[in-house]
């Protein structure tokens, strides 16, 4: 995007800006802040993508029988993806050659899977090479390498076993019952 000199703002305008920023910033678990924007209005007028999000059940089926998992999370999610005008459809194809063979991708979560440790090292090399060529970076603190189990999409997956993450179950059980329509809508994600 083009760079501009910052606009001068009068103190009341600056205070109003701070108020709006506070509404859209959320705390991460590590105490840092992240921008959280409600795109529902924009989504209503957006042209639908012909590349659907993969079915979660199919991802679980693919991961169910392997022995080694590496989970990676792209740093800053999609904010690091540079897209030239007209190239938007290409963004789904970066890891496409390896999808369902050695990697599953759900939004910005990447899980590499293998049956042997040697195979896993080779799979990691392939994925890191693709990420490097495309200048995509992972948040090292959120990576889990060559683990016998993986936490993925609210579940825990180990060789031959899929179960709900106990922390997610507990969070739902301890959720206070909505008392207002707005609280119910918020709970339902509406």
Coordinates of C-alpha atoms in Angstrom, one line a residue:
X1 CA 0.0 0.0 0.0
X2 CA 1.1 3.6 -0.5
X3 CA 2.9 5.2 2.4
X4 CA 1.5 8.5 3.7
X5 CA 2.6 11.0 6.4
X6 CA 0.4 10.6 9.5
X7 CA -2.6 12.8 9.6
X8 CA -2.7 15.5 12.3
X9 CA -5.5 14.9 14.7
X10 CA -7.0 17.2 17.3
X11 CA -7.0 15.8 20.8
X12 CA -10.8 15.0 20.7
X13 CA -10.3 13.1 17.4
X14 CA -7.3 11.2 18.8
X15 CA -9.3 10.2 21.9
X16 CA -12.1 8.9 19.7
X17 CA -9.6 6.9 17.6
X18 CA -8.1 5.4 20.8
X19 CA -11.7 4.4 21.9
X20 CA -12.3 2.7 18.5
X21 CA -9.0 0.9 18.6
X22 CA -9.6 -0.4 22.1
X23 CA -12.9 -1.9 20.8
X24 CA -11.1 -3.9 18.0
X25 CA -8.0 -5.0 19.9
X26 CA -8.0 -8.2 21.8
X27 CA -5.5 -9.7 24.2
X28 CA -3.5 -12.7 23.1
X29 CA -2.6 -15.4 25.7
X30 CA 0.9 -14.0 25.9
X31 CA -0.4 -10.5 26.8
X32 CA 0.3 -8.9 23.3
X33 CA -2.5 -7.3 21.4
X34 CA -4.1 -8.3 18.0
X35 CA -6.4 -6.6 15.7
X36 CA -9.9 -8.2 15.7
X37 CA -12.2 -6.9 13.0
X38 CA -15.8 -8.0 12.4
X39 CA -16.0 -8.8 8.7
X40 CA -19.6 -10.0 8.6
X41 CA -20.9 -7.0 6.7
X42 CA -18.1 -7.3 4.2
X43 CA -18.6 -11.0 3.8
X44 CA -22.2 -10.4 2.7
X45 CA -21.0 -8.5 -0.4
X46 CA -17.9 -10.6 -1.1
X47 CA -17.7 -12.8 -4.1
X48 CA -17.7 -16.4 -2.9
X49 CA -14.4 -18.3 -3.1
X50 CA -14.5 -21.3 -5.4
X51 CA -11.9 -23.0 -3.1
X52 CA -13.9 -24.1 -0.1
X53 CA -12.5 -24.6 3.4
X54 CA -11.7 -28.3 3.8
X55 CA -14.2 -30.5 5.7
X56 CA -12.9 -30.9 9.2
X57 CA -13.9 -34.6 9.3
X58 CA -11.8 -35.3 6.3
X59 CA -8.8 -33.6 7.9
X60 CA -9.3 -35.7 11.0
X61 CA -9.5 -38.9 8.9
X62 CA -6.3 -38.1 7.2
X63 CA -4.4 -37.4 10.5
X64 CA -5.9 -40.4 12.4
X65 CA -3.3 -43.1 11.7
X66 CA 0.1 -41.3 11.6
X67 CA 2.8 -41.3 14.3
X68 CA 4.4 -37.9 14.1
X69 CA 2.9 -34.4 14.0
X70 CA 4.3 -30.9 13.6
X71 CA 1.9 -28.0 14.0
X72 CA 2.7 -24.5 12.8
X73 CA 0.9 -21.3 12.9
X74 CA 1.6 -18.6 10.4
X75 CA 2.9 -15.4 12.0
X76 CA 0.3 -12.6 11.9
X77 CA -2.1 -14.9 10.0
X78 CA -3.0 -13.5 6.7
X79 CA -1.5 -10.1 7.2
X80 CA 1.8 -11.3 5.8
X81 CA 0.3 -12.7 2.6
X82 CA 1.1 -10.3 -0.3
X83 CA -1.5 -10.6 -3.1
X84 CA -1.1 -8.8 -6.4
X85 CA -4.3 -7.8 -8.1
X86 CA -5.6 -10.7 -10.1
X87 CA -3.5 -13.2 -8.3
X88 CA -6.0 -13.9 -5.5
X89 CA -6.9 -17.4 -6.7
X90 CA -3.3 -18.5 -6.5
X91 CA -3.1 -18.1 -2.8
X92 CA -4.7 -21.5 -2.2
X93 CA -2.1 -23.3 -4.1
X94 CA 1.2 -22.7 -2.2
X95 CA 1.1 -26.1 -0.4
X96 CA -1.3 -27.7 -2.8
X97 CA 1.2 -30.3 -4.2
X98 CA 1.5 -31.8 -0.7
X99 CA -2.1 -31.4 0.6
X100 CA -3.3 -34.7 2.1
X101 CA 0.0 -36.4 1.4
X102 CA 2.1 -34.9 4.1
X103 CA 0.3 -31.7 5.2
X104 CA -3.1 -30.4 6.1
X105 CA -3.9 -26.8 6.2
X106 CA -6.9 -25.1 7.8
X107 CA -6.9 -21.4 7.4
X108 CA -3.5 -20.4 9.0
X109 CA -2.9 -23.6 10.9
X110 CA -0.5 -26.1 9.2
X111 CA -0.1 -29.7 10.4
X112 CA 2.7 -31.8 8.9
X113 CA 2.2 -35.6 9.5
X114 CA 4.4 -38.7 8.9
X115 CA 4.7 -42.3 9.9
X116 CA 8.4 -42.4 10.6
X117 CA 10.9 -39.8 12.1
X118 CA 13.0 -39.9 8.9
X119 CA 10.0 -39.3 6.7
X120 CA 8.9 -36.5 9.1
X121 CA 12.3 -34.7 8.7
X122 CA 11.9 -34.8 4.9
X123 CA 8.4 -33.5 5.1
X124 CA 9.5 -30.6 7.3
X125 CA 12.2 -29.7 4.8
X126 CA 9.7 -29.7 1.9
X127 CA 7.2 -27.5 3.8
X128 CA 9.9 -25.1 5.1
X129 CA 11.3 -24.7 1.6
X130 CA 7.8 -23.8 0.2
X131 CA 7.2 -21.3 3.1
X132 CA 10.7 -19.7 2.5
X133 CA 10.2 -19.4 -1.2
X134 CA 6.9 -17.7 -0.6
X135 CA 8.3 -15.5 2.2
X136 CA 5.8 -16.9 4.7
X137 CA 6.9 -17.1 8.4
X138 CA 5.7 -19.1 11.3
X139 CA 5.5 -18.1 14.9
X140 CA 8.2 -20.3 16.5
X141 CA 6.7 -20.1 20.0
X142 CA 3.5 -21.6 18.7
X143 CA 5.2 -24.5 16.7
X144 CA 5.2 -28.0 18.0
X145 CA 7.7 -30.3 16.3
X146 CA 7.6 -34.1 15.8
X147 CA 5.0 -34.8 18.5
X148 CA 3.1 -38.1 19.0
X149 CA -0.1 -36.0 19.4
X150 CA -1.4 -32.7 18.1
X151 CA -4.1 -30.3 19.3
X152 CA -5.9 -29.3 16.2
X153 CA -9.3 -27.6 15.7
X154 CA -10.4 -28.2 19.3
X155 CA -9.5 -31.9 19.3
X156 CA -6.5 -34.0 20.3
X157 CA -5.3 -36.4 17.7
X158 CA -2.9 -39.3 18.4
X159 CA -2.3 -42.5 16.4
X160 CA -5.7 -44.1 15.9
X161 CA -7.5 -41.8 18.4
X162 CA -9.5 -38.6 18.1
X163 CA -10.9 -36.9 21.2
X164 CA -12.2 -33.5 22.2
X165 CA -9.8 -31.2 23.9
X166 CA -10.7 -31.2 27.7
X167 CA -10.0 -27.5 28.0
X168 CA -12.6 -26.7 25.2
X169 CA -15.2 -29.0 26.9
X170 CA -14.5 -27.3 30.3
X171 CA -14.8 -23.8 28.7
X172 CA -18.3 -24.7 27.3
X173 CA -19.4 -26.3 30.6
X174 CA -18.3 -23.3 32.6
X175 CA -19.8 -20.7 30.2
X176 CA -22.4 -18.6 31.9
X177 CA -25.9 -19.1 30.4
X178 CA -26.9 -16.1 28.3
X179 CA -29.5 -13.9 29.9
X180 CA -30.2 -11.5 27.1
X181 CA -30.8 -11.9 23.3
X182 CA -27.6 -10.1 22.5
X183 CA -25.6 -12.5 24.8
X184 CA -27.2 -15.5 23.1
X185 CA -26.4 -14.1 19.6
X186 CA -22.8 -13.5 20.8
X187 CA -22.6 -17.1 22.1
X188 CA -23.9 -18.4 18.8
X189 CA -21.5 -16.2 16.7
X190 CA -24.3 -14.2 15.1

